[in-house]
mmCIF file of C-alpha atoms in Angstrom:
data_model
loop_
_atom_site.group_PDB
_atom_site.id
_atom_site.type_symbol
_atom_site.label_atom_id
_atom_site.label_comp_id
_atom_site.label_asym_id
_atom_site.label_seq_id
_atom_site.Cartn_x
_atom_site.Cartn_y
_atom_site.Cartn_z
ATOM 1 C CA UNK A 1 0.000 0.000 0.000
ATOM 2 C CA UNK A 2 1.400 3.388 -1.068
ATOM 3 C CA UNK A 3 2.118 5.799 1.765
ATOM 4 C CA UNK A 4 0.588 9.228 1.175
ATOM 5 C CA UNK A 5 3.187 11.998 1.075
ATOM 6 C CA UNK A 6 1.957 15.288 2.528
ATOM 7 C CA UNK A 7 3.700 18.655 2.740
ATOM 8 C CA UNK A 8 2.827 21.538 5.042
ATOM 9 C CA UNK A 9 4.013 24.726 3.354
ATOM 10 C CA UNK A 10 4.984 27.199 6.062
ATOM 11 C CA UNK A 11 5.595 26.372 9.721
ATOM 12 C CA UNK A 12 4.495 29.352 11.753
ATOM 13 C CA UNK A 13 1.583 29.034 14.164
ATOM 14 C CA UNK A 14 -0.817 27.923 11.390
ATOM 15 C CA UNK A 15 1.568 25.267 10.088
ATOM 16 C CA UNK A 16 2.213 23.943 13.579
ATOM 17 C CA UNK A 17 -1.535 23.713 14.264
ATOM 18 C CA UNK A 18 -1.973 21.934 10.922
ATOM 19 C CA UNK A 19 0.627 19.317 11.834
ATOM 20 C CA UNK A 20 -1.237 18.569 15.069
ATOM 21 C CA UNK A 21 -4.548 18.393 13.174
ATOM 22 C CA UNK A 22 -3.193 15.928 10.609
ATOM 23 C CA UNK A 23 -1.782 13.703 13.344
ATOM 24 C CA UNK A 24 -5.253 13.604 14.947
ATOM 25 C CA UNK A 25 -7.032 12.930 11.649
ATOM 26 C CA UNK A 26 -7.560 9.182 10.940
ATOM 27 C CA UNK A 27 -7.429 9.884 7.194
ATOM 28 C CA UNK A 28 -3.826 11.099 7.450
ATOM 29 C CA UNK A 29 -2.478 9.302 10.511
ATOM 30 C CA UNK A 30 -0.309 6.933 8.452
ATOM 31 C CA UNK A 31 0.843 9.597 5.996
ATOM 32 C CA UNK A 32 4.428 10.774 5.669
ATOM 33 C CA UNK A 33 4.395 14.481 6.561
ATOM 34 C CA UNK A 34 7.142 16.918 5.561
ATOM 35 C CA UNK A 35 7.484 20.525 6.694
ATOM 36 C CA UNK A 36 8.588 23.069 4.076
ATOM 37 C CA UNK A 37 9.797 26.447 5.281
ATOM 38 C CA UNK A 38 12.251 29.103 4.147
ATOM 39 C CA UNK A 39 13.334 29.607 7.759
ATOM 40 C CA UNK A 40 16.307 27.353 8.525
ATOM 41 C CA UNK A 41 15.544 27.688 12.234
ATOM 42 C CA UNK A 42 11.875 26.677 12.078
ATOM 43 C CA UNK A 43 10.921 24.750 15.276
ATOM 44 C CA UNK A 44 10.605 21.286 13.732
ATOM 45 C CA UNK A 45 9.423 18.612 16.221
ATOM 46 C CA UNK A 46 11.638 15.611 16.751
ATOM 47 C CA UNK A 47 11.016 12.863 14.223
ATOM 48 C CA UNK A 48 9.257 15.094 11.664
ATOM 49 C CA UNK A 49 10.718 15.416 8.185
ATOM 50 C CA UNK A 50 11.584 18.908 6.981
ATOM 51 C CA UNK A 51 13.099 20.757 4.044
ATOM 52 C CA UNK A 52 14.291 24.156 5.233
ATOM 53 C CA UNK A 53 16.132 27.090 3.729
ATOM 54 C CA UNK A 54 16.443 28.519 0.203
ATOM 55 C CA UNK A 55 15.621 25.247 -1.594
ATOM 56 C CA UNK A 56 12.469 24.456 0.362
ATOM 57 C CA UNK A 57 10.266 24.638 -2.762
ATOM 58 C CA UNK A 58 12.464 22.536 -5.040
ATOM 59 C CA UNK A 59 10.683 19.190 -4.550
ATOM 60 C CA UNK A 60 7.012 20.199 -4.518
ATOM 61 C CA UNK A 61 6.116 17.773 -7.301
ATOM 62 C CA UNK A 62 7.194 14.794 -5.157
ATOM 63 C CA UNK A 63 4.184 15.155 -2.810
ATOM 64 C CA UNK A 64 0.618 13.887 -3.119
ATOM 65 C CA UNK A 65 -0.969 16.782 -1.191
ATOM 66 C CA UNK A 66 0.382 20.186 -0.222
ATOM 67 C CA UNK A 67 -1.359 22.196 2.507
ATOM 68 C CA UNK A 68 -0.279 25.814 2.248
ATOM 69 C CA UNK A 69 -0.579 28.145 5.209
ATOM 70 C CA UNK A 70 -2.332 31.551 4.925
ATOM 71 C CA UNK A 71 0.818 33.586 4.314
ATOM 72 C CA UNK A 72 1.915 31.661 1.220
ATOM 73 C CA UNK A 73 0.489 32.894 -2.130
ATOM 74 C CA UNK A 74 -1.552 30.364 -4.086
ATOM 75 C CA UNK A 75 -0.236 31.708 -7.409
ATOM 76 C CA UNK A 76 3.425 31.068 -6.547
ATOM 77 C CA UNK A 77 5.027 29.774 -9.773
ATOM 78 C CA UNK A 78 6.589 26.649 -8.239
ATOM 79 C CA UNK A 79 3.377 25.740 -6.438
ATOM 80 C CA UNK A 80 1.391 26.097 -9.659
ATOM 81 C CA UNK A 81 3.934 23.980 -11.545
ATOM 82 C CA UNK A 82 3.449 21.187 -8.991
ATOM 83 C CA UNK A 83 -0.335 21.497 -9.327
ATOM 84 C CA UNK A 84 -0.098 21.098 -13.099
ATOM 85 C CA UNK A 85 1.901 17.907 -12.549
ATOM 86 C CA UNK A 86 -0.982 16.410 -10.579
ATOM 87 C CA UNK A 87 -0.146 17.390 -7.000
ATOM 88 C CA UNK A 88 -3.259 18.267 -4.984
ATOM 89 C CA UNK A 89 -2.798 21.794 -3.674
ATOM 90 C CA UNK A 90 -4.994 22.507 -0.661
ATOM 91 C CA UNK A 91 -4.739 24.890 2.272
ATOM 92 C CA UNK A 92 -5.088 25.039 6.026
ATOM 93 C CA UNK A 93 -8.157 27.251 5.527
ATOM 94 C CA UNK A 94 -9.860 24.786 3.181
ATOM 95 C CA UNK A 95 -9.144 21.912 5.583
ATOM 96 C CA UNK A 96 -10.919 23.888 8.321
ATOM 97 C CA UNK A 97 -13.941 24.763 6.165
ATOM 98 C CA UNK A 98 -14.375 21.110 5.187
ATOM 99 C CA UNK A 99 -14.469 19.926 8.814
ATOM 100 C CA UNK A 100 -15.957 22.722 10.925
ATOM 101 C CA UNK A 101 -19.231 21.571 12.577
ATOM 102 C CA UNK A 102 -20.712 25.050 13.125
ATOM 103 C CA UNK A 103 -21.424 28.244 11.148
ATOM 104 C CA UNK A 104 -18.546 30.517 10.159
ATOM 105 C CA UNK A 105 -18.760 34.307 10.124
ATOM 106 C CA UNK A 106 -16.015 35.324 7.683
ATOM 107 C CA UNK A 107 -14.739 38.888 7.387
ATOM 108 C CA UNK A 108 -12.562 40.146 4.553
ATOM 109 C CA UNK A 109 -11.381 43.547 3.362
ATOM 110 C CA UNK A 110 -8.082 45.306 2.882
ATOM 111 C CA UNK A 111 -7.761 46.552 6.440
ATOM 112 C CA UNK A 112 -9.896 46.459 9.574
ATOM 113 C CA UNK A 113 -10.457 42.701 9.691
ATOM 114 C CA UNK A 114 -8.820 42.295 13.094
ATOM 115 C CA UNK A 115 -10.697 45.197 14.670
ATOM 116 C CA UNK A 116 -14.039 44.136 13.178
ATOM 117 C CA UNK A 117 -13.762 40.455 14.061
ATOM 118 C CA UNK A 118 -12.563 41.164 17.596
ATOM 119 C CA UNK A 119 -15.336 43.677 18.266
ATOM 120 C CA UNK A 120 -17.944 41.315 16.800
ATOM 121 C CA UNK A 121 -16.634 38.556 19.064
ATOM 122 C CA UNK A 122 -16.887 40.860 22.099
ATOM 123 C CA UNK A 123 -20.477 41.788 21.207
ATOM 124 C CA UNK A 124 -21.535 38.153 20.794
ATOM 125 C CA UNK A 125 -19.799 37.108 24.019
ATOM 126 C CA UNK A 126 -21.626 39.873 25.873
ATOM 127 C CA UNK A 127 -24.856 38.469 24.404
ATOM 128 C CA UNK A 128 -24.024 35.036 25.836
ATOM 129 C CA UNK A 129 -23.248 33.292 22.559
ATOM 130 C CA UNK A 130 -20.712 30.469 22.271
ATOM 131 C CA UNK A 131 -18.235 32.159 19.936
ATOM 132 C CA UNK A 132 -14.602 31.623 18.951
ATOM 133 C CA UNK A 133 -12.256 34.069 17.219
ATOM 134 C CA UNK A 134 -9.712 32.655 14.766
ATOM 135 C CA UNK A 135 -7.117 34.133 12.460
ATOM 136 C CA UNK A 136 -4.335 36.674 12.997
ATOM 137 C CA UNK A 137 -5.876 37.797 16.293
ATOM 138 C CA UNK A 138 -7.225 34.548 17.725
ATOM 139 C CA UNK A 139 -6.026 30.967 17.536
ATOM 140 C CA UNK A 140 -5.289 29.229 14.226
ATOM 141 C CA UNK A 141 -8.673 27.986 13.020
ATOM 142 C CA UNK A 142 -7.658 24.314 12.765
ATOM 143 C CA UNK A 143 -6.595 24.382 16.421
ATOM 144 C CA UNK A 144 -10.258 24.977 17.336
ATOM 145 C CA UNK A 145 -11.634 21.875 15.605
ATOM 146 C CA UNK A 146 -11.491 19.526 18.651
ATOM 147 C CA UNK A 147 -13.532 21.906 20.829
ATOM 148 C CA UNK A 148 -16.177 23.196 18.387
ATOM 149 C CA UNK A 149 -19.817 22.087 18.622
ATOM 150 C CA UNK A 150 -22.687 22.631 16.179
ATOM 151 C CA UNK A 151 -24.277 25.450 18.216
ATOM 152 C CA UNK A 152 -21.062 27.482 18.375
ATOM 153 C CA UNK A 153 -20.012 30.303 16.057
ATOM 154 C CA UNK A 154 -16.547 30.859 14.597
ATOM 155 C CA UNK A 155 -15.483 34.351 13.538
ATOM 156 C CA UNK A 156 -12.688 34.150 10.996
ATOM 157 C CA UNK A 157 -10.509 36.756 9.296
ATOM 158 C CA UNK A 158 -10.104 35.868 5.629
ATOM 159 C CA UNK A 159 -7.273 37.360 3.576
ATOM 160 C CA UNK A 160 -6.979 37.287 -0.205
ATOM 161 C CA UNK A 161 -4.360 34.524 0.109
ATOM 162 C CA UNK A 162 -6.744 32.352 2.131
ATOM 163 C CA UNK A 163 -9.675 32.959 -0.194
ATOM 164 C CA UNK A 164 -7.951 32.589 -3.544
ATOM 165 C CA UNK A 165 -8.483 28.833 -3.961
ATOM 166 C CA UNK A 166 -11.311 28.366 -1.460
ATOM 167 C CA UNK A 167 -14.327 26.504 -2.867
ATOM 168 C CA UNK A 168 -16.621 27.205 0.112
ATOM 169 C CA UNK A 169 -17.942 30.431 1.599
ATOM 170 C CA UNK A 170 -18.896 31.325 5.171
ATOM 171 C CA UNK A 171 -22.563 31.283 6.176
ATOM 172 C CA UNK A 172 -22.257 34.963 7.100
ATOM 173 C CA UNK A 173 -19.746 37.176 5.277
ATOM 174 C CA UNK A 174 -18.678 40.744 5.991
ATOM 175 C CA UNK A 175 -16.882 42.700 3.259
ATOM 176 C CA UNK A 176 -15.072 45.766 4.585
ATOM 177 C CA UNK A 177 -13.457 48.564 2.576
ATOM 178 C CA UNK A 178 -11.275 47.277 -0.256
ATOM 179 C CA UNK A 179 -8.505 49.249 -1.943
ATOM 180 C CA UNK A 180 -5.163 48.321 -3.601
ATOM 181 C CA UNK A 181 -2.842 46.188 -1.469
ATOM 182 C CA UNK A 182 -0.502 43.201 -1.816
ATOM 183 C CA UNK A 183 0.354 44.284 -5.362
ATOM 184 C CA UNK A 184 3.775 42.750 -4.761
ATOM 185 C CA UNK A 185 2.099 39.324 -4.413
ATOM 186 C CA UNK A 186 -0.930 39.577 -6.726
ATOM 187 C CA UNK A 187 -0.461 40.157 -10.451
ATOM 188 C CA UNK A 188 -2.901 43.059 -10.461
ATOM 189 C CA UNK A 189 -5.940 44.520 -8.710
ATOM 190 C CA UNK A 190 -8.226 42.222 -10.699
ATOM 191 C CA UNK A 191 -6.602 39.108 -9.242
ATOM 192 C CA UNK A 192 -6.738 40.626 -5.747
ATOM 193 C CA UNK A 193 -10.468 41.417 -5.788
ATOM 194 C CA UNK A 194 -11.359 38.156 -7.544
ATOM 195 C CA UNK A 195 -9.700 36.339 -4.646
ATOM 196 C CA UNK A 196 -11.745 38.435 -2.209
ATOM 197 C CA UNK A 197 -14.965 37.600 -4.096
ATOM 198 C CA UNK A 198 -14.762 33.973 -2.983
ATOM 199 C CA UNK A 199 -16.005 35.065 0.435
ATOM 200 C CA UNK A 200 -19.478 35.230 -1.162
ATOM 201 C CA UNK A 201 -19.161 33.255 -4.408
ATOM 202 C CA UNK A 202 -20.073 29.877 -2.900
ATOM 203 C CA UNK A 203 -22.787 31.071 -0.537
ATOM 204 C CA UNK A 204 -26.141 29.286 -0.678
ATOM 205 C CA UNK A 205 -29.710 30.567 -0.265
ATOM 206 C CA UNK A 206 -30.150 31.461 3.401
ATOM 207 C CA UNK A 207 -26.568 32.696 3.745
ATOM 208 C CA UNK A 208 -25.851 36.431 4.070
ATOM 209 C CA UNK A 209 -23.192 38.852 2.870
ATOM 210 C CA UNK A 210 -22.855 42.342 4.355
ATOM 211 C CA UNK A 211 -20.993 45.004 2.356
ATOM 212 C CA UNK A 212 -20.237 48.722 2.465
ATOM 213 C CA UNK A 213 -22.582 50.421 0.018
ATOM 214 C CA UNK A 214 -20.193 53.355 -0.500
ATOM 215 C CA UNK A 215 -17.128 51.272 -1.431
ATOM 216 C CA UNK A 216 -17.183 50.096 -5.049
ATOM 217 C CA UNK A 217 -14.958 47.058 -4.562
ATOM 218 C CA UNK A 218 -16.896 45.986 -1.470
ATOM 219 C CA UNK A 219 -20.115 46.118 -3.527
ATOM 220 C CA UNK A 220 -18.500 44.182 -6.383
ATOM 221 C CA UNK A 221 -17.157 41.405 -4.143
ATOM 222 C CA UNK A 222 -20.546 40.965 -2.468
ATOM 223 C CA UNK A 223 -22.527 40.580 -5.693
ATOM 224 C CA UNK A 224 -21.457 36.958 -6.203
ATOM 225 C CA UNK A 225 -23.112 33.829 -4.850
ATOM 226 C CA UNK A 226 -26.684 33.067 -3.816
ATOM 227 C CA UNK A 227 -26.597 34.594 -0.335
ATOM 228 C CA UNK A 228 -28.755 37.553 0.653
ATOM 229 C CA UNK A 229 -27.005 40.891 -0.065
ATOM 230 C CA UNK A 230 -27.209 43.394 2.806
ATOM 231 C CA UNK A 231 -25.869 46.934 2.319
ATOM 232 C CA UNK A 232 -24.225 48.595 5.324
ATOM 233 C CA UNK A 233 -24.230 52.405 5.330
ATOM 234 C CA UNK A 234 -21.886 53.944 7.942
ATOM 235 C CA UNK A 235 -23.354 57.387 7.187
ATOM 236 C CA UNK A 236 -26.736 56.091 8.391
ATOM 237 C CA UNK A 237 -25.871 53.837 11.345
ATOM 238 C CA UNK A 238 -28.804 52.047 12.950
ATOM 239 C CA UNK A 239 -27.285 50.687 16.154
ATOM 240 C CA UNK A 240 -24.392 52.916 17.273
ATOM 241 C CA UNK A 241 -23.224 56.513 16.911
ATOM 242 C CA UNK A 242 -19.721 58.061 16.792
ATOM 243 C CA UNK A 243 -20.144 59.148 20.424
ATOM 244 C CA UNK A 244 -20.189 55.465 21.449
ATOM 245 C CA UNK A 245 -16.635 54.975 20.194
ATOM 246 C CA UNK A 246 -13.622 54.758 22.492
ATOM 247 C CA UNK A 247 -11.313 54.355 19.455
ATOM 248 C CA UNK A 248 -10.325 57.347 17.288
ATOM 249 C CA UNK A 249 -10.883 57.416 13.551
ATOM 250 C CA UNK A 250 -13.740 57.399 11.054
ATOM 251 C CA UNK A 251 -12.394 54.128 9.628
ATOM 252 C CA UNK A 252 -12.773 52.480 13.029
ATOM 253 C CA UNK A 253 -16.357 53.722 13.228
ATOM 254 C CA UNK A 254 -17.045 52.121 9.836
ATOM 255 C CA UNK A 255 -15.709 48.797 11.089
ATOM 256 C CA UNK A 256 -17.768 49.089 14.275
ATOM 257 C CA UNK A 257 -20.903 49.726 12.195
ATOM 258 C CA UNK A 258 -20.184 46.545 10.216
ATOM 259 C CA UNK A 259 -19.670 44.500 13.407
ATOM 260 C CA UNK A 260 -22.818 45.894 15.033
ATOM 261 C CA UNK A 261 -24.949 45.295 11.921
ATOM 262 C CA UNK A 262 -23.847 41.664 11.687
ATOM 263 C CA UNK A 263 -24.450 41.197 15.424
ATOM 264 C CA UNK A 264 -27.947 42.684 15.161
ATOM 265 C CA UNK A 265 -28.764 40.264 12.327
ATOM 266 C CA UNK A 266 -27.913 37.446 14.742
ATOM 267 C CA UNK A 267 -30.454 38.699 17.268
ATOM 268 C CA UNK A 268 -28.258 40.787 19.573
ATOM 269 C CA UNK A 269 -30.056 43.747 21.152
ATOM 270 C CA UNK A 270 -29.103 47.361 20.508
ATOM 271 C CA UNK A 271 -28.336 47.849 24.212
ATOM 272 C CA UNK A 272 -25.873 44.946 24.229
ATOM 273 C CA UNK A 273 -24.219 46.171 21.030
ATOM 274 C CA UNK A 274 -23.761 49.717 22.341
ATOM 275 C CA UNK A 275 -22.379 48.490 25.669
ATOM 276 C CA UNK A 276 -19.784 46.325 23.907
ATOM 277 C CA UNK A 277 -18.762 49.110 21.509
ATOM 278 C CA UNK A 278 -18.362 51.593 24.366
ATOM 279 C CA UNK A 279 -16.135 49.152 26.253
ATOM 280 C CA UNK A 280 -13.954 48.270 23.252
ATOM 281 C CA UNK A 281 -10.602 50.076 23.281
ATOM 282 C CA UNK A 282 -9.267 48.744 19.995
ATOM 283 C CA UNK A 283 -6.340 46.489 19.194
ATOM 284 C CA UNK A 284 -2.629 46.733 19.718
ATOM 285 C CA UNK A 285 -0.753 48.405 16.836
ATOM 286 C CA UNK A 286 -3.949 50.019 15.482
ATOM 287 C CA UNK A 287 -3.992 53.707 16.458
ATOM 288 C CA UNK A 288 -2.950 52.546 19.914
ATOM 289 C CA UNK A 289 -2.281 55.365 22.368
ATOM 290 C CA UNK A 290 1.185 54.590 23.740
ATOM 291 C CA UNK A 291 2.085 57.563 25.900
ATOM 292 C CA UNK A 292 1.378 61.211 26.585
ATOM 293 C CA UNK A 293 4.421 63.427 27.136
ATOM 294 C CA UNK A 294 3.297 66.870 28.205
ATOM 295 C CA UNK A 295 0.746 67.876 25.592
ATOM 296 C CA UNK A 296 1.983 65.382 22.951
ATOM 297 C CA UNK A 297 0.285 62.013 22.455
ATOM 298 C CA UNK A 298 2.112 59.159 20.714
ATOM 299 C CA UNK A 299 0.045 56.692 18.660
ATOM 300 C CA UNK A 300 1.243 53.318 17.383
ATOM 301 C CA UNK A 301 -0.467 52.345 14.109
ATOM 302 C CA UNK A 302 2.134 49.824 12.936
ATOM 303 C CA UNK A 303 -0.582 47.586 11.456
ATOM 304 C CA UNK A 304 -0.887 50.238 8.728
ATOM 305 C CA UNK A 305 0.863 48.584 5.780
ATOM 306 C CA UNK A 306 -0.534 50.513 2.806
ATOM 307 C CA UNK A 307 -1.122 54.165 1.820
ATOM 308 C CA UNK A 308 -4.891 54.083 2.384
ATOM 309 C CA UNK A 309 -4.586 53.028 6.023
ATOM 310 C CA UNK A 310 -1.956 55.705 6.651
ATOM 311 C CA UNK A 311 -4.329 58.201 5.021
ATOM 312 C CA UNK A 312 -7.150 57.031 7.309
ATOM 313 C CA UNK A 313 -4.909 57.518 10.350
ATOM 314 C CA UNK A 314 -4.073 61.076 9.266
ATOM 315 C CA UNK A 315 -7.763 61.911 8.919
ATOM 316 C CA UNK A 316 -8.454 60.621 12.440
ATOM 317 C CA UNK A 317 -7.022 63.649 14.262
ATOM 318 C CA UNK A 318 -8.090 67.265 14.651
ATOM 319 C CA UNK A 319 -5.099 68.459 16.692
ATOM 320 C CA UNK A 320 -1.815 69.262 14.879
ATOM 321 C CA UNK A 321 0.137 66.085 14.190
ATOM 322 C CA UNK A 322 3.422 64.674 12.947
ATOM 323 C CA UNK A 323 3.280 61.594 10.725
ATOM 324 C CA UNK A 324 6.037 58.964 10.749
ATOM 325 C CA UNK A 325 5.798 56.764 7.642
ATOM 326 C CA UNK A 326 7.801 54.430 5.415
ATOM 327 C CA UNK A 327 8.980 50.840 5.181
ATOM 328 C CA UNK A 328 9.250 48.086 2.598
ATOM 329 C CA UNK A 329 7.540 48.883 -0.688
ATOM 330 C CA UNK A 330 4.601 46.783 -1.953
ATOM 331 C CA UNK A 331 4.333 48.413 -5.393
ATOM 332 C CA UNK A 332 1.527 50.705 -4.235
ATOM 333 C CA UNK A 333 0.565 54.239 -5.241
ATOM 334 C CA UNK A 334 0.940 56.861 -2.487
ATOM 335 C CA UNK A 335 -1.456 59.364 -4.086
ATOM 336 C CA UNK A 336 -4.181 58.549 -1.485
ATOM 337 C CA UNK A 337 -1.801 59.543 1.306
ATOM 338 C CA UNK A 338 -0.841 62.766 -0.473
ATOM 339 C CA UNK A 339 -4.507 63.636 -0.969
ATOM 340 C CA UNK A 340 -5.321 62.965 2.701
ATOM 341 C CA UNK A 341 -2.433 65.112 3.925
ATOM 342 C CA UNK A 342 -3.720 68.143 2.018
ATOM 343 C CA UNK A 343 -6.807 68.336 4.235
ATOM 344 C CA UNK A 344 -5.594 66.648 7.434
ATOM 345 C CA UNK A 345 -4.191 68.070 10.663
ATOM 346 C CA UNK A 346 -0.713 66.689 9.858
ATOM 347 C CA UNK A 347 1.784 69.567 9.806
ATOM 348 C CA UNK A 348 5.066 67.668 9.560
ATOM 349 C CA UNK A 349 6.164 64.341 8.026
ATOM 350 C CA UNK A 350 9.140 62.139 8.934
ATOM 351 C CA UNK A 351 10.013 59.351 6.479
ATOM 352 C CA UNK A 352 12.234 56.339 7.056
ATOM 353 C CA UNK A 353 12.667 52.885 5.543
ATOM 354 C CA UNK A 354 13.289 51.399 2.122
ATOM 355 C CA UNK A 355 10.598 53.347 0.258
ATOM 356 C CA UNK A 356 11.058 56.756 1.856
ATOM 357 C CA UNK A 357 12.214 58.352 -1.420
ATOM 358 C CA UNK A 358 9.173 56.974 -3.264
ATOM 359 C CA UNK A 359 6.851 58.464 -0.634
ATOM 360 C CA UNK A 360 8.739 61.776 -0.779
ATOM 361 C CA UNK A 361 8.141 61.991 -4.538
ATOM 362 C CA UNK A 362 4.429 61.269 -4.031
ATOM 363 C CA UNK A 363 4.223 64.084 -1.457
ATOM 364 C CA UNK A 364 6.233 66.577 -3.536
ATOM 365 C CA UNK A 365 3.266 68.908 -4.079
ATOM 366 C CA UNK A 366 1.918 68.702 -0.537
ATOM 367 C CA UNK A 367 2.857 71.935 1.301
ATOM 368 C CA UNK A 368 4.039 70.245 4.498
ATOM 369 C CA UNK A 369 7.625 70.154 5.865
ATOM 370 C CA UNK A 370 9.239 66.748 5.364
ATOM 371 C CA UNK A 371 12.440 65.146 6.592
ATOM 372 C CA UNK A 372 14.231 61.795 6.366
ATOM 373 C CA UNK A 373 15.411 59.594 9.231
ATOM 374 C CA UNK A 374 17.854 56.690 9.068
ATOM 375 C CA UNK A 375 16.104 54.576 11.703
ATOM 376 C CA UNK A 376 12.867 54.304 13.647
ATOM 377 C CA UNK A 377 14.601 55.696 16.719
ATOM 378 C CA UNK A 378 15.776 58.749 14.792
ATOM 379 C CA UNK A 379 12.324 59.164 13.240
ATOM 380 C CA UNK A 380 10.625 59.179 16.653
ATOM 381 C CA UNK A 381 13.094 61.737 18.006
ATOM 382 C CA UNK A 382 12.620 63.994 14.969
ATOM 383 C CA UNK A 383 8.840 63.735 15.251
ATOM 384 C CA UNK A 384 8.952 64.662 18.937
ATOM 385 C CA UNK A 385 11.104 67.720 18.211
ATOM 386 C CA UNK A 386 8.693 68.846 15.499
ATOM 387 C CA UNK A 387 5.615 68.329 17.692
ATOM 388 C CA UNK A 388 7.145 70.397 20.501
ATOM 389 C CA UNK A 389 7.225 73.404 18.174
ATOM 390 C CA UNK A 390 3.461 73.371 17.624
ATOM 391 C CA UNK A 391 1.715 76.172 19.490
ATOM 392 C CA UNK A 392 -1.529 74.284 20.110
ATOM 393 C CA UNK A 393 -2.678 72.959 23.482
ATOM 394 C CA UNK A 394 -2.444 69.351 22.290
ATOM 395 C CA UNK A 395 -0.689 67.535 19.430
ATOM 396 C CA UNK A 396 0.013 64.005 18.225
ATOM 397 C CA UNK A 397 2.818 61.892 16.815
ATOM 398 C CA UNK A 398 1.261 59.248 14.561
ATOM 399 C CA UNK A 399 3.373 56.230 13.644
ATOM 400 C CA UNK A 400 1.408 54.927 10.655
ATOM 401 C CA UNK A 401 4.003 53.495 8.231
ATOM 402 C CA UNK A 402 1.738 52.829 5.241
ATOM 403 C CA UNK A 403 4.197 50.142 4.116
ATOM 404 C CA UNK A 404 5.315 46.620 4.944
ATOM 405 C CA UNK A 405 7.773 46.060 7.786
ATOM 406 C CA UNK A 406 10.178 43.497 6.353
ATOM 407 C CA UNK A 407 12.923 45.954 5.392
ATOM 408 C CA UNK A 408 13.927 46.382 9.052
ATOM 409 C CA UNK A 409 11.641 44.215 11.205
ATOM 410 C CA UNK A 410 10.248 40.678 11.520
ATOM 411 C CA UNK A 411 6.660 41.855 11.028
ATOM 412 C CA UNK A 412 4.341 44.751 11.869
ATOM 413 C CA UNK A 413 4.075 43.586 15.499
ATOM 414 C CA UNK A 414 7.847 43.660 15.934
ATOM 415 C CA UNK A 415 7.901 47.133 14.362
ATOM 416 C CA UNK A 416 5.143 48.358 16.666
ATOM 417 C CA UNK A 417 6.842 46.958 19.762
ATOM 418 C CA UNK A 418 10.067 48.702 18.756
ATOM 419 C CA UNK A 419 8.238 52.012 18.386
ATOM 420 C CA UNK A 420 6.616 51.624 21.797
ATOM 421 C CA UNK A 421 9.969 50.874 23.429
ATOM 422 C CA UNK A 422 11.468 54.004 21.871
ATOM 423 C CA UNK A 423 8.544 56.153 23.049
ATOM 424 C CA UNK A 424 8.592 54.704 26.579
ATOM 425 C CA UNK A 425 12.269 55.411 27.199
#
């Protein structure tokens, strides 16, 4: 009898949870499992096969099934070559969808997924529902499988990478604002939004998809599938008002309106929704207030990895502000940031990182003083000096990079922690 050869592509938290799931699964218990990861120091358990380092993708065609983790692009050339040779290419996300015993509430969008899913989870918990949060914020979804029951709910963040080859859709889908992102990993915007559309494409009658009526891509993504289409209008909120928000920013209010609308559709009362929203302080690295020094407040928005989220951060403040931005480029256009700065309270910009010159060119016609910094530490010091010169009663330093973190840091969390350490000195 031929032994099935399985590869797990990527061995972060999702890959590790997938290994445990496969070892529990009777269908794969006798399979030969190999871990594939670019990281030579990946924490491989004793007795588990692994191919690590630069050549980790060289033998993909030798496997029967490959389970890719959420961070690995489905359209990778070597992965697609293996698929054409007959290798079954699956994913950790698909494995979860095929086995989950309860309804999934899936949320996608360019940014705001973590805030929206976490707030929705808090609302449903306050209402006494059995609910689990999975994804970048919660546990890996497959790690939840042993504890889930049919009356539970799972709230799941769904990125374009997770959705791209998914042949099932969640029972309830939320589509947040969508704008260009990950253009370094997707061939074009068309491929990006087509991947997003799978959140609704396989819905059945009785399923529901909520979308922002004023965002064209959100509307487009939601039009697919047989689920009921429900427009969400942040300008006409039914369950909460801006005064209920503890978090700054119009973009955060939009996400809270989405979470509250979905919760209301599940039978949660307006009183419970408002109480949960008022208690919710937001997430780490998302316009997180770090410290107040005299009249200057420092905000950590390291989760901002594209120009639109940096633009949203700039529009969130009325007091004079200094923006710190820059990082690893993702082949994105910084015109949205330039446009936001023209009408925002930002009065000074400090740029650092790999793409600082690109951002400078995009801001060339914005009448705001701009300077370069060689490091995050230098950027924070320069921003503080600039903010001290403002004559207003209160001002802000906003660290909203608008770019990826991998030029200097492990990830956006590492970058945010570094910023907080600098500010807290």
